[in-house]
PDB file of C-alpha atoms in Angstrom:
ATOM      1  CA  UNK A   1       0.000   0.000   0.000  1.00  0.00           C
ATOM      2  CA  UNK A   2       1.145   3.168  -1.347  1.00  0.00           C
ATOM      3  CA  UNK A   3       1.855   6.401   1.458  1.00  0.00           C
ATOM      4  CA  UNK A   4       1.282   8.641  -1.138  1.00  0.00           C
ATOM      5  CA  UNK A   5      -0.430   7.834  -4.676  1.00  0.00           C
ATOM      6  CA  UNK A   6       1.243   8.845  -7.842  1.00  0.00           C
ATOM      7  CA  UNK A   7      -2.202   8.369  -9.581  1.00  0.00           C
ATOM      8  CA  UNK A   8      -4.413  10.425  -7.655  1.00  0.00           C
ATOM      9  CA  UNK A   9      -1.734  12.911  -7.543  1.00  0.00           C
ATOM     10  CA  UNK A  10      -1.241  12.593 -11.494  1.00  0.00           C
ATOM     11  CA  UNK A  11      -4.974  13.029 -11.157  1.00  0.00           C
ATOM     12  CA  UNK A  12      -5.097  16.537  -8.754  1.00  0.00           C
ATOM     13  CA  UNK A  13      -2.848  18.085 -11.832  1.00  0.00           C
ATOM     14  CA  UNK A  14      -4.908  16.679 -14.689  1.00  0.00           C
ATOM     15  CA  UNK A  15      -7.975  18.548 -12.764  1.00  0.00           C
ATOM     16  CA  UNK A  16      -6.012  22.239 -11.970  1.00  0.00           C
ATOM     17  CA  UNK A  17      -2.554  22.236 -12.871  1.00  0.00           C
ATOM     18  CA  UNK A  18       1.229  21.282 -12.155  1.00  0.00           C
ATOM     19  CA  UNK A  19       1.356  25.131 -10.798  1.00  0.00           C
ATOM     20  CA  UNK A  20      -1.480  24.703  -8.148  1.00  0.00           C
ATOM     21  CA  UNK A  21       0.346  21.052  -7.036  1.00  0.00           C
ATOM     22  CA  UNK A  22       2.747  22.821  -4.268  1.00  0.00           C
ATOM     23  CA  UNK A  23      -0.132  24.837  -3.191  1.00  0.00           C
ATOM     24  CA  UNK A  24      -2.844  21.567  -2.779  1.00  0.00           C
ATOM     25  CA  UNK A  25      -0.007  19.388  -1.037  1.00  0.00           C
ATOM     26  CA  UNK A  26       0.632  21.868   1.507  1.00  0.00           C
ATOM     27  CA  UNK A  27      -2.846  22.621   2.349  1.00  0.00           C
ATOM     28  CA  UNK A  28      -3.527  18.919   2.862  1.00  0.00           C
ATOM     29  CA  UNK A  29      -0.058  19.044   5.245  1.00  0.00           C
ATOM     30  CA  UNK A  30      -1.907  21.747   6.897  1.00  0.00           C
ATOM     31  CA  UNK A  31      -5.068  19.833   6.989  1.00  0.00           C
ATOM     32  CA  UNK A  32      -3.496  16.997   8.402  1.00  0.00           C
ATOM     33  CA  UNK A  33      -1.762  18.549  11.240  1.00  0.00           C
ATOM     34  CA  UNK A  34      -5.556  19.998  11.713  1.00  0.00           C
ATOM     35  CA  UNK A  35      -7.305  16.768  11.966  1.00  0.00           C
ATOM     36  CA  UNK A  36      -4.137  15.302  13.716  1.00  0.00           C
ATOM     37  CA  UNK A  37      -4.674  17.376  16.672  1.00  0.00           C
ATOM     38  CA  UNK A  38      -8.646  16.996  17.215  1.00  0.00           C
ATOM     39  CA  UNK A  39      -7.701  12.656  16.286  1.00  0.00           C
ATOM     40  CA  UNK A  40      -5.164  12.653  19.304  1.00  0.00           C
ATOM     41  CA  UNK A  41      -7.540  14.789  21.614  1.00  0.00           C
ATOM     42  CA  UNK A  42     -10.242  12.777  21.169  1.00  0.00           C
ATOM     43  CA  UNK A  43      -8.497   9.230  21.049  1.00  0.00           C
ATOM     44  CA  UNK A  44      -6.480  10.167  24.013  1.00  0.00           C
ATOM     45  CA  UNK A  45      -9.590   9.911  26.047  1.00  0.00           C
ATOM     46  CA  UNK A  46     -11.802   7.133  23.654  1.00  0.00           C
ATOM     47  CA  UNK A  47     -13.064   4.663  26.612  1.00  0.00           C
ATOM     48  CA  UNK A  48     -15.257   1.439  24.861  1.00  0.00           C
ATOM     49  CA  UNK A  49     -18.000   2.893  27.087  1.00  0.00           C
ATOM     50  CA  UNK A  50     -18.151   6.229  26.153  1.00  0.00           C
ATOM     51  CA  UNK A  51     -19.881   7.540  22.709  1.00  0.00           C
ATOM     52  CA  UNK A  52     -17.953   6.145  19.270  1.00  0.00           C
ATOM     53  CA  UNK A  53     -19.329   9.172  17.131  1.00  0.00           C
ATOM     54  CA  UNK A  54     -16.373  11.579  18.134  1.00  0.00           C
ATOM     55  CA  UNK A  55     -13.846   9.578  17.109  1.00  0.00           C
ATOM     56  CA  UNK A  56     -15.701   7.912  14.229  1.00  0.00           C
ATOM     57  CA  UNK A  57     -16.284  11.226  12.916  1.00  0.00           C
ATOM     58  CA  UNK A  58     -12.656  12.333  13.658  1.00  0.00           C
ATOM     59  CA  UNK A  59     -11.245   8.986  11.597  1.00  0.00           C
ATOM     60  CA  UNK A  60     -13.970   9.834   8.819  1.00  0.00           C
ATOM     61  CA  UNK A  61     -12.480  13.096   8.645  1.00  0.00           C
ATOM     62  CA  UNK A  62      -8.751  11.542   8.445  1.00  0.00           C
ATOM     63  CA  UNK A  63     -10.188   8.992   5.615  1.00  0.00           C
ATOM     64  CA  UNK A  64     -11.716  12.343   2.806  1.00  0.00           C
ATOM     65  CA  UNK A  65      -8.693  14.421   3.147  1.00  0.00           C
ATOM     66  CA  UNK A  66      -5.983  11.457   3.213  1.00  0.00           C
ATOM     67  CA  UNK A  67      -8.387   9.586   0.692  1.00  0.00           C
ATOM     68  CA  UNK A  68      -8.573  13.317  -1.745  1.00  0.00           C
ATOM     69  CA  UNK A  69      -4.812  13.502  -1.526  1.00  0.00           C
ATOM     70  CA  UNK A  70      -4.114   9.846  -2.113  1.00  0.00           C
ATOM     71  CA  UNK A  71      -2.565   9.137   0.942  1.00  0.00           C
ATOM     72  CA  UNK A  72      -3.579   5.298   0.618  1.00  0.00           C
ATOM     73  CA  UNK A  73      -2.143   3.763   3.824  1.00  0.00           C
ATOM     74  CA  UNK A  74      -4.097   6.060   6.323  1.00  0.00           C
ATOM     75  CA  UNK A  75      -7.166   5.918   4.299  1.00  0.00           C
ATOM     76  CA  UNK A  76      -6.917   2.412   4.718  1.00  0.00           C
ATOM     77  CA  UNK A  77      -6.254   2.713   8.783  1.00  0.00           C
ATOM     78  CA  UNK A  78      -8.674   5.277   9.438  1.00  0.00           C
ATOM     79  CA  UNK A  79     -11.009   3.332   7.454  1.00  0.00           C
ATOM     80  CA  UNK A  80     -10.635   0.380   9.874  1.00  0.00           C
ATOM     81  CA  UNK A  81     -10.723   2.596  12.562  1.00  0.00           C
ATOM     82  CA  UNK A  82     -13.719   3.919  11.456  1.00  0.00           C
ATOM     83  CA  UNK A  83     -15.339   0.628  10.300  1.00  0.00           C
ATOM     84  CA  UNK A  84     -14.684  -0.689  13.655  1.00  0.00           C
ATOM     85  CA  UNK A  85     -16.234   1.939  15.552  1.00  0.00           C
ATOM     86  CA  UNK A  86     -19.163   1.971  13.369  1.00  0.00           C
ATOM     87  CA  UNK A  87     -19.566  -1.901  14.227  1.00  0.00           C
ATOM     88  CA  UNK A  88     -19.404  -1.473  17.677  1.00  0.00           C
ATOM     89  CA  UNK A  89     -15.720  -3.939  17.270  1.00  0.00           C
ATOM     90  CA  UNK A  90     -13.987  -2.274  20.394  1.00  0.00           C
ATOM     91  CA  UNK A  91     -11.568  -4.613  20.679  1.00  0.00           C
ATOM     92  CA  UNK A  92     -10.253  -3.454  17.407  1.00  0.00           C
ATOM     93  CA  UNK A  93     -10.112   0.313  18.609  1.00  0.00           C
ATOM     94  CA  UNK A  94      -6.874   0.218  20.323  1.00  0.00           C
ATOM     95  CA  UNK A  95      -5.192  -1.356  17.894  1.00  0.00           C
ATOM     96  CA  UNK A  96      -6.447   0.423  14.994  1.00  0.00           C
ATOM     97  CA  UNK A  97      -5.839   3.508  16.678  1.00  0.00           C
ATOM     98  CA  UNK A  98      -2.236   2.917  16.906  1.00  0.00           C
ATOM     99  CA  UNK A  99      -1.877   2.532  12.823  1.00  0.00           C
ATOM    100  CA  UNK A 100      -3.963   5.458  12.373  1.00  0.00           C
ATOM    101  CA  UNK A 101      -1.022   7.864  14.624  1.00  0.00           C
ATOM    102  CA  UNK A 102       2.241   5.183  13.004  1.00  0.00           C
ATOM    103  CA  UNK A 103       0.398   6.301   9.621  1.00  0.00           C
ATOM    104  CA  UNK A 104      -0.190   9.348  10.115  1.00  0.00           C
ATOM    105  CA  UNK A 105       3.347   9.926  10.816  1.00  0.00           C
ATOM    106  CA  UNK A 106       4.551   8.331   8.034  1.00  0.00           C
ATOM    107  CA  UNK A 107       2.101  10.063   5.579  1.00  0.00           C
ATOM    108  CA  UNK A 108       3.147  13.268   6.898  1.00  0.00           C
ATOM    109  CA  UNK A 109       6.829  12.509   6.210  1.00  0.00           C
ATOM    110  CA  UNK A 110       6.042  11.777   2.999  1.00  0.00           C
ATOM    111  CA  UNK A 111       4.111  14.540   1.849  1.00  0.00           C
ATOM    112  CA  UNK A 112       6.672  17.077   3.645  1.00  0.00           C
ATOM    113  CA  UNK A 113       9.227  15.633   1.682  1.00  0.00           C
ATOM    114  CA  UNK A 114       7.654  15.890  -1.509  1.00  0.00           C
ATOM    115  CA  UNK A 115       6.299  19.333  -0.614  1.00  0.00           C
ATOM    116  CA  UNK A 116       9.578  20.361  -0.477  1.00  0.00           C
ATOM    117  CA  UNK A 117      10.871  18.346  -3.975  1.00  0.00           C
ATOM    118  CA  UNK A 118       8.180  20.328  -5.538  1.00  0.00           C
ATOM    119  CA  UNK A 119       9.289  23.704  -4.394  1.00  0.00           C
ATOM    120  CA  UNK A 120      12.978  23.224  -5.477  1.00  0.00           C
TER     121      UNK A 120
END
């Protein structure tokens, strides 16, 4: 599984343009960081008791922007995560929340790095 798609990006400049490119990946970096920040505050305090919609909706909201953006390894996590909490499978939670933050690093790296290849 890819961390970042060369087809969907292939696609974003087939849609606007090789000019906008720099601009789109570092408004998903800043979108990330975004729905990084509301993901760990509400994970930090997920209990299998408590109400699944705030962190459903926070790993729904990981899935569009990574999923836009073709980051295809958290899609896929956040989709778990997401699929998981949406069938009540909280033994899966913890587990699934860990990929979701290991790939959320990773696509972050990624996308940083090839931020900055495009604005050489």
């Amino acid at each position: 599984m890819n961390i970042l798609s060369k087809a969907v990006i292939d696609q974003l400049i087939r849609d606007t343009s090789l000019e906008l490119l720099p601009i789109m990946v570092n408004s998903f970096i800043d979108e990330l960081d975004r729905r990084t920040i509301t993901f760990e505050e509400i994970a930090i305090e997920w209990r299998a008791e408590a109400s699944c919609i705030p962190l459903r909706d926070a790993a729904h909201a990981l899935k569009s922007c990574s999923g836009t953006f073709g980051a295809e390894l958290l899609f896929e996590h956040a989709k778990n995560l997401e699929d998981a909490l949406r069938n009540e499978q909280h033994e899966l939670v913890p587990e699934y929340i860990h990929e979701v933050r290991t790939a959320i690093q990773k696509t972050h790296q990624v996308y940083s790095a090839y931020r900055d290849e495009l604005n050489q």
